[in-house]
Tab-separated table of C-alpha atoms in Angstrom:
chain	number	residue	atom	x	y	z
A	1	UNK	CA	22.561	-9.906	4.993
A	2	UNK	CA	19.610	-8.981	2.981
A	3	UNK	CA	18.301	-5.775	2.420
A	4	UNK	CA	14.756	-4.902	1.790
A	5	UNK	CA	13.435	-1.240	1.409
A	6	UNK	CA	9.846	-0.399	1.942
A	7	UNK	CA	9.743	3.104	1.689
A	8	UNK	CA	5.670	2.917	2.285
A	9	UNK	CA	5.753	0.887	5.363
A	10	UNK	CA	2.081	0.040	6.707
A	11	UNK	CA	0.748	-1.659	9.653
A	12	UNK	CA	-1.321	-4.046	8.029
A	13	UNK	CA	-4.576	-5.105	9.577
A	14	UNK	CA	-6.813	-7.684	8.664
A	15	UNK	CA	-10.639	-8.304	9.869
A	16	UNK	CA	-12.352	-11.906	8.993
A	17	UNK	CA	-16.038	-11.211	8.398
A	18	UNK	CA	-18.475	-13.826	8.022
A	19	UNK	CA	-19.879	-12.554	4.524
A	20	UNK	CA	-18.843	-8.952	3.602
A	21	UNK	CA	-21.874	-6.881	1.762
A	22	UNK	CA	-22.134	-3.834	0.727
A	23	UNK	CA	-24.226	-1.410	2.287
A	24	UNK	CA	-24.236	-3.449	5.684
A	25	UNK	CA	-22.882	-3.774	9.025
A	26	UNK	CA	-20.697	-6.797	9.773
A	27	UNK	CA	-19.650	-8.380	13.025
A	28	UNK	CA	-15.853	-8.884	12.699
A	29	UNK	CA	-14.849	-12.433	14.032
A	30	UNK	CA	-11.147	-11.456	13.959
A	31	UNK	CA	-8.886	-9.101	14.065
A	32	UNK	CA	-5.077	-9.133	13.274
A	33	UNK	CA	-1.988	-6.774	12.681
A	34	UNK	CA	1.319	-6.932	11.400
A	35	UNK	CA	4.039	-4.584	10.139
A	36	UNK	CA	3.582	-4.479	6.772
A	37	UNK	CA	4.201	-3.189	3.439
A	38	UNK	CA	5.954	-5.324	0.293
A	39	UNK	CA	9.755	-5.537	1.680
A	40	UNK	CA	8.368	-5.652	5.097
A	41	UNK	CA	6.203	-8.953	4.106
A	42	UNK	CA	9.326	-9.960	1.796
A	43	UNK	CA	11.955	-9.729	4.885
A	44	UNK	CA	10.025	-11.689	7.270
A	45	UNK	CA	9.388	-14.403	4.628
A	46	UNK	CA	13.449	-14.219	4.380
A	47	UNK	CA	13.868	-14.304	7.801
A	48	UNK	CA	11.675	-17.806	8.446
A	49	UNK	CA	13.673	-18.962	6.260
A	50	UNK	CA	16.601	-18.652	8.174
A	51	UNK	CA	18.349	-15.478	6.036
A	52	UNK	CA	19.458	-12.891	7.882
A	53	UNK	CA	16.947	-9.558	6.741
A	54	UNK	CA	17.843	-5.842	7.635
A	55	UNK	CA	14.881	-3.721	6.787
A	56	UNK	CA	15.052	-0.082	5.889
A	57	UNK	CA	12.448	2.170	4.860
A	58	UNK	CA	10.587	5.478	6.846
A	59	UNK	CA	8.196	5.120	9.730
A	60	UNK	CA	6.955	8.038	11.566
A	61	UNK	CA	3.621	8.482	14.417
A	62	UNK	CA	1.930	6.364	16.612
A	63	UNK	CA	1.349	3.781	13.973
A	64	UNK	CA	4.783	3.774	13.024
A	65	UNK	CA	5.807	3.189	16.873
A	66	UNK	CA	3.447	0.091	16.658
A	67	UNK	CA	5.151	-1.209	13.031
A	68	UNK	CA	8.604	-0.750	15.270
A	69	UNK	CA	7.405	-2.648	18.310
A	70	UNK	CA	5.978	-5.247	16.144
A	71	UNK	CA	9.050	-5.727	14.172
A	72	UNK	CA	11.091	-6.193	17.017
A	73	UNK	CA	9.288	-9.889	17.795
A	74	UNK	CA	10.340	-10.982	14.005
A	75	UNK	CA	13.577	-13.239	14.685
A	76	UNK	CA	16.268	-12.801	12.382
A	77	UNK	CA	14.630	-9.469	10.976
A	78	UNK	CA	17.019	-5.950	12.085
A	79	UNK	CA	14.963	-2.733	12.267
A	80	UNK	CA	17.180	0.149	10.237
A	81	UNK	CA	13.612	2.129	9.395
A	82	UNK	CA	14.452	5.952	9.361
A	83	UNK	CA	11.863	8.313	11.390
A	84	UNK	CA	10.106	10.906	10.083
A	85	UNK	CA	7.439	13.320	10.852
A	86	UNK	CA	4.240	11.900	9.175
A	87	UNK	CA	2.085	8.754	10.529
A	88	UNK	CA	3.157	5.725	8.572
A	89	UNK	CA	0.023	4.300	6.907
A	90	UNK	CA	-2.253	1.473	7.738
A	91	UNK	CA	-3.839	-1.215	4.929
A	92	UNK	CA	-6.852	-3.384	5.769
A	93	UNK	CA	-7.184	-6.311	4.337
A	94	UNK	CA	-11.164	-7.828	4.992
A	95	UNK	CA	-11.531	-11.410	4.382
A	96	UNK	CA	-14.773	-12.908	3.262
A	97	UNK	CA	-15.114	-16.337	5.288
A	98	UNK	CA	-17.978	-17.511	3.124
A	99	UNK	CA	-16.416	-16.679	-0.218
A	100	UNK	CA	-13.149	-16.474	0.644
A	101	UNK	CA	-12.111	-13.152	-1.214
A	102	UNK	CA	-10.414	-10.760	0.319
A	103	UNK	CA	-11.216	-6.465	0.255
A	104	UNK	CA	-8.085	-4.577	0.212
A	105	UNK	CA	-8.221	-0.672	1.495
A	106	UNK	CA	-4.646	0.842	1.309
A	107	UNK	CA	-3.765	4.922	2.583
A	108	UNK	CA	-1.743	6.965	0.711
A	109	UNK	CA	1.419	7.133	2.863
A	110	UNK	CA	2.632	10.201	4.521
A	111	UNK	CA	4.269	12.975	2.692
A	112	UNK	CA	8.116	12.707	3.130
A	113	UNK	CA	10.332	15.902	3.267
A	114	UNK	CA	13.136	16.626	0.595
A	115	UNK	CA	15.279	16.461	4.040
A	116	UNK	CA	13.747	13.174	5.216
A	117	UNK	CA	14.112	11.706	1.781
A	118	UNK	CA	18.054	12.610	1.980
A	119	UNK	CA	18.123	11.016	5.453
A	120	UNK	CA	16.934	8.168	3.952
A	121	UNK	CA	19.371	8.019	0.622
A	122	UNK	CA	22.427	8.035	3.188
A	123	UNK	CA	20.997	5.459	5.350
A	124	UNK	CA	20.250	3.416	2.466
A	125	UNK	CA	23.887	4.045	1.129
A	126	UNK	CA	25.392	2.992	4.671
A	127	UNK	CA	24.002	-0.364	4.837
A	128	UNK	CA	24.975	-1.535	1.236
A	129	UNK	CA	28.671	-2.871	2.188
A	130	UNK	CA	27.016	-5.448	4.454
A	131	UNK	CA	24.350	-6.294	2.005
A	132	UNK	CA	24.631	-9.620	-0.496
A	133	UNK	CA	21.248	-8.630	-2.370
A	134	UNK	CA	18.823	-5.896	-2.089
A	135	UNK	CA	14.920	-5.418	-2.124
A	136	UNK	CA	13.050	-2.193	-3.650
A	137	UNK	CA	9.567	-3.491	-2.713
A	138	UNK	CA	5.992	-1.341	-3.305
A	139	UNK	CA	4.177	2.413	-3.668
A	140	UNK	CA	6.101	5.451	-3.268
A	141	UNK	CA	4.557	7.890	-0.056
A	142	UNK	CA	4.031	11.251	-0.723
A	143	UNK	CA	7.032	13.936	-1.433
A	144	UNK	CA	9.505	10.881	-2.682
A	145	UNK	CA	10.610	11.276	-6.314
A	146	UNK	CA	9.122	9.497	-8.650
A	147	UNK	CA	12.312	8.367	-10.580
A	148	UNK	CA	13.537	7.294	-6.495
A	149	UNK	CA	13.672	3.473	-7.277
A	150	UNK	CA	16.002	4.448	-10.391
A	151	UNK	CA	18.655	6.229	-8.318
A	152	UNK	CA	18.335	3.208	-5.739
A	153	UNK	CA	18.937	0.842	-8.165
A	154	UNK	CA	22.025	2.943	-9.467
A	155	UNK	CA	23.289	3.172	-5.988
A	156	UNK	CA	23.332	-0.863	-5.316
A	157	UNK	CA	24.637	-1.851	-8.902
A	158	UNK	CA	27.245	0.566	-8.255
A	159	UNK	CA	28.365	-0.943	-5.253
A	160	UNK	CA	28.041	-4.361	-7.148
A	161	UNK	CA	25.022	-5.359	-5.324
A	162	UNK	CA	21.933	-7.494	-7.175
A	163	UNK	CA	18.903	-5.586	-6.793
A	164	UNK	CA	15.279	-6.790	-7.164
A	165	UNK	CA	12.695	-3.903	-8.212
A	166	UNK	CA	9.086	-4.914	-7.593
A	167	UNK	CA	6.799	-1.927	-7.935
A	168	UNK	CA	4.489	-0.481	-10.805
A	169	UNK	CA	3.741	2.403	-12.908
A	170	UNK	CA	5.711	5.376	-13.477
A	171	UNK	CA	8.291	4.146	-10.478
A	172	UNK	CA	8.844	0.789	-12.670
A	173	UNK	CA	8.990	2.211	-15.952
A	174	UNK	CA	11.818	4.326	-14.787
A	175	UNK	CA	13.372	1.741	-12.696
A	176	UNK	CA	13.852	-0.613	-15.047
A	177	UNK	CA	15.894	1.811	-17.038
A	178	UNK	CA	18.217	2.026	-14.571
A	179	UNK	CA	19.012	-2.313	-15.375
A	180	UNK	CA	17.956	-3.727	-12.118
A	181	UNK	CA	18.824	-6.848	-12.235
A	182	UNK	CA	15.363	-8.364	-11.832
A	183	UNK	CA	11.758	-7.033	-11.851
A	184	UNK	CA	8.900	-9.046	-10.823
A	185	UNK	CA	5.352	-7.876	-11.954
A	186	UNK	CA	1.972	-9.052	-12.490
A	187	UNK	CA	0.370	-9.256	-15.673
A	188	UNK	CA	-1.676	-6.068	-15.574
A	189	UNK	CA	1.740	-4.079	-14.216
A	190	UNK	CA	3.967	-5.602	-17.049
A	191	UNK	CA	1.263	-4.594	-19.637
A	192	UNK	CA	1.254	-0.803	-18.513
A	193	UNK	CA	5.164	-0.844	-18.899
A	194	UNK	CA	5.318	-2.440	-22.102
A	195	UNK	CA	1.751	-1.815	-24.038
A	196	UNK	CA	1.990	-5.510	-24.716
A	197	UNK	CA	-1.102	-8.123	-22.862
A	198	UNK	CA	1.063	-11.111	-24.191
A	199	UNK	CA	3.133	-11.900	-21.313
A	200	UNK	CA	5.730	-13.881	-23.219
A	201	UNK	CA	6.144	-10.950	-26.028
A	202	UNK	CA	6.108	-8.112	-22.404
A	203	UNK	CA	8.875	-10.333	-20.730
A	204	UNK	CA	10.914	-9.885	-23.502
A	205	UNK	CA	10.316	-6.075	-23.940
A	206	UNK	CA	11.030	-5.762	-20.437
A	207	UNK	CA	14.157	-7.247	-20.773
A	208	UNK	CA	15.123	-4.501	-23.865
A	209	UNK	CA	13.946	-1.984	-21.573
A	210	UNK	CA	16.701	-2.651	-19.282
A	211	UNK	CA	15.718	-5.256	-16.668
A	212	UNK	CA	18.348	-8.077	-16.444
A	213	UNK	CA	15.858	-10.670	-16.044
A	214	UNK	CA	12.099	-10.970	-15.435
A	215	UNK	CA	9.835	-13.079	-13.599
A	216	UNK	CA	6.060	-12.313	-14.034
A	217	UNK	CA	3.180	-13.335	-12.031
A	218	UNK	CA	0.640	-15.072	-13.586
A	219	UNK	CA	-1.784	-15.460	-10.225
A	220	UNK	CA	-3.070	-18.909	-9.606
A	221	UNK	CA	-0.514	-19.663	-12.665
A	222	UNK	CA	2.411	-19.516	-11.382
A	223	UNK	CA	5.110	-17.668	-12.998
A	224	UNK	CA	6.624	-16.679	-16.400
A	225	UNK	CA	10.509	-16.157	-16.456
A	226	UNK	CA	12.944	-14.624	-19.001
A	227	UNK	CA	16.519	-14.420	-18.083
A	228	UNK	CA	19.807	-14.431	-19.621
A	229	UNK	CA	19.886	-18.090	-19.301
A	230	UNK	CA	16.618	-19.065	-21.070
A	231	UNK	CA	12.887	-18.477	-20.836
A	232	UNK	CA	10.722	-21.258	-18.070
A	233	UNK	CA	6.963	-21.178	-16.747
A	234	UNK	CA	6.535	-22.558	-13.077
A	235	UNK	CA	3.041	-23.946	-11.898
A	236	UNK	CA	1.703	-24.996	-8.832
A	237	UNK	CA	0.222	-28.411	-8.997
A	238	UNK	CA	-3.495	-26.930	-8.417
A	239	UNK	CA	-5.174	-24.038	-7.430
A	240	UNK	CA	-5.248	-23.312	-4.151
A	241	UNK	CA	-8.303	-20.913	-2.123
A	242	UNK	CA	-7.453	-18.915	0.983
A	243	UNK	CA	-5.983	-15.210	0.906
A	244	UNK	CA	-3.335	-14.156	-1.821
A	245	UNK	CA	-2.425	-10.771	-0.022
A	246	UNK	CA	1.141	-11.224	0.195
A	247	UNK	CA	1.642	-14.196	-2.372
A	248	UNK	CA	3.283	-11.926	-4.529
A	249	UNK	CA	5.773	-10.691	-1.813
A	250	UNK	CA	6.527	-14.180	-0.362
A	251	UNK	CA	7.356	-15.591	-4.402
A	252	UNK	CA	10.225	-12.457	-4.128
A	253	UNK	CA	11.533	-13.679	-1.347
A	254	UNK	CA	11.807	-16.789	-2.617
A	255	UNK	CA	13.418	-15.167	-5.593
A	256	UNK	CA	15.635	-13.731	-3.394
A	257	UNK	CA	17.069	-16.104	-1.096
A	258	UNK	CA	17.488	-18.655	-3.795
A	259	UNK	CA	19.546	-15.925	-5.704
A	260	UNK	CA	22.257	-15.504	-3.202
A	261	UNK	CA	22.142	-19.031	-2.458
A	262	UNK	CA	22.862	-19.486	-6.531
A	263	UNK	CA	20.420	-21.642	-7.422
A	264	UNK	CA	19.669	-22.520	-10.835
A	265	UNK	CA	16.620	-20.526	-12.481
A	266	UNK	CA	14.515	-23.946	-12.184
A	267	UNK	CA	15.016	-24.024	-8.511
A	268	UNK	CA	14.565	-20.754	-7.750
A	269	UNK	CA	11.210	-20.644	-9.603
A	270	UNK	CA	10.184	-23.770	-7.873
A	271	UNK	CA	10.655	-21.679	-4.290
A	272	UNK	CA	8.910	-18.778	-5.752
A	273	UNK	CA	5.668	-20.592	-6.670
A	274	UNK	CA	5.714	-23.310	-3.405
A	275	UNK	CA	5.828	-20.139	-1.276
A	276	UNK	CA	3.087	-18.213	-2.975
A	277	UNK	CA	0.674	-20.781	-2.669
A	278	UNK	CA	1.733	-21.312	0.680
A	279	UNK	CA	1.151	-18.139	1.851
A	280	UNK	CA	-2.511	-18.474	0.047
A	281	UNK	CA	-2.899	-21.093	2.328
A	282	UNK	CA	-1.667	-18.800	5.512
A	283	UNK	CA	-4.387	-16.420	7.281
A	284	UNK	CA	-2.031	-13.251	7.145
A	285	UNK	CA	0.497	-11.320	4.471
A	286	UNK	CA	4.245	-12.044	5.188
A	287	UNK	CA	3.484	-15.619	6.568
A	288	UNK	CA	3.280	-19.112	5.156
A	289	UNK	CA	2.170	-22.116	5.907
A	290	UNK	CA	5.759	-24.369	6.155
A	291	UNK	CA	3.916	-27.544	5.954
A	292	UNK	CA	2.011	-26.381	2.283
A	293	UNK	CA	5.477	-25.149	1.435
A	294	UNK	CA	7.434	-28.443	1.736
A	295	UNK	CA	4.589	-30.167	0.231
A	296	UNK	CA	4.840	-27.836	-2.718
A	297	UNK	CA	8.926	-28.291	-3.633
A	298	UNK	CA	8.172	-31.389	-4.883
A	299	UNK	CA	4.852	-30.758	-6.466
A	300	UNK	CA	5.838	-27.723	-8.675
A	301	UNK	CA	5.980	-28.023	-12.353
A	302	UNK	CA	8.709	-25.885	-14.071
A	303	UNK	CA	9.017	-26.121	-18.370
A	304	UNK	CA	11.702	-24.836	-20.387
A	305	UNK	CA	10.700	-22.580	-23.252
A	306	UNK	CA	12.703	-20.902	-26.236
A	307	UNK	CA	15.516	-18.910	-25.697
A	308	UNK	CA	14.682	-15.651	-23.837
A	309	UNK	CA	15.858	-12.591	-26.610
């Protein structure tokens, strides 16, 4: 089983608009909604395909009752979310047909208790026995600490877990100290952790800083890898238009389920990048189109580089 926590879960909703302007009304052609959040998107990426996902995290109100009842129609995805008092959050996502870029609008979270956040820490602690890899995925709500992904990480490696920290900020900076054992950021995240804008010379820092490996995003890209094992860029074979919300969680998941399938670096970086741009292609976060996807596994280019320091 896989573990993902989302400890800002969401009910993500998306509108399709014709042409979004500013300043105007807009006739919304489309509506969607999905349980959402980074590890929520991650797990059900996971799940399709065909891992077994247990999803943790806190959900609380009448939007957290949806999250729940959506969740429950995932297959292969278990529901271990612990309740609290505050409404979980919602995100909408607004996608310009004409151009095709999409407006993000994300809430805060709900402010967590220092008993809620305990609830959680024992939760989180109960499922790691059954767990072959674990996910600390997005924002922190309200009232959690901000050094929370540290003692997370410190709980898993402890129990000789891998764990996967994807997150930014403050939360990452003092993550990483902790040694996850891999950290995936964009460009813009792994420059405010490292003061470095040259993503080979941040990979490395990030590395020194504690992370066992690192795989950075690069957007349309691909991805930028140092590891123990040696240093690799990944690319798909073009650029591909559509919505990225949720690229970067469906390239951890493929991160993920190649790692406790033990794939080689290559191959696992070859799944990261087919499913990113498949999900591009896909009209909602924590989906992909399978037929992109196949396409892609053959199409991706992956180059060794120097040594990673």
């Amino acid at each position: 089983m896989i573990l993902t926590v989302t400890l800002n879960t969401a009910l993500d909703i998306t509108y399709r608009v014709r042409s979004l302007r500013p300043h105007a009304s807009h006739r919304v052609s489309e509506v969607t909604e999905r349980p959402g959040g980074k590890g929520v998107n991650v797990a059900r990426v996971l799940a399709a395909l065909g891992h077994e996902v247990t999803v943790t995290g806190f959900t609380g109100g009448a939007t957290g009752r949806v999250v729940q009842e959506r969740l429950a129609s995932v297959p292969g995805v278990v529901d271990a979310l612990v309740p609290i008092t505050g409404a979980t959050r919602r995100t909408i996502a607004v996608v310009d047909d004409r151009s095709g870029d999409t407006t993000q609008l994300n809430e805060p979270g709900p402010t967590v208790t220092p008993a809620e956040w305990s609830a959680f820490q024992e939760a989180y602690e109960a499922l790691l026995p059954t767990a072959s890899a674990v996910a600390l995925c997005g924002s922190l709500p309200p009232g959690v600490p901000v050094g929370a992904y540290a003692g997370l990480v410190r709980t898993a490696r402890s129990a000789g877990i891998p764990v996967l920290l994807d997150t930014s900020g403050e939360p990452l900076r003092r993550g990483v100290a902790a040694r996850p054992d891999l950290i995936k950021p964009n460009t813009d995240e792994l420059a405010e952790l490292t003061g470095s804008h040259d993503p080979v010379r941040a990979t490395q820092d990030a590395r020194r800083r504690g992370a066992g490996a690192v795989v950075a995003s690069l957007g349309a890209e691909g991805l930028l890898a140092a590891t123990p094992e040696g240093r690799w860029r990944a690319a798909p074979p073009s650029t591909l238009h559509g919505n990225p919300t949720g690229a970067g969680d469906s390239a951890v998941a493929g991160l993920l389920s190649a790692l406790v399938e033990h794939l080689p670096w290559p191959d696992r970086l070859t799944r990261a990048v087919a499913l990113s741009a498949a999900t591009v292609s896909a009209p909602v976060a924590g989906e992909f189109d399978r037929r992109v996807y196949e396409e892609l596994l053959g199409r991706v280019t992956v180059t060794s580089e120097a040594s990673a320091a």
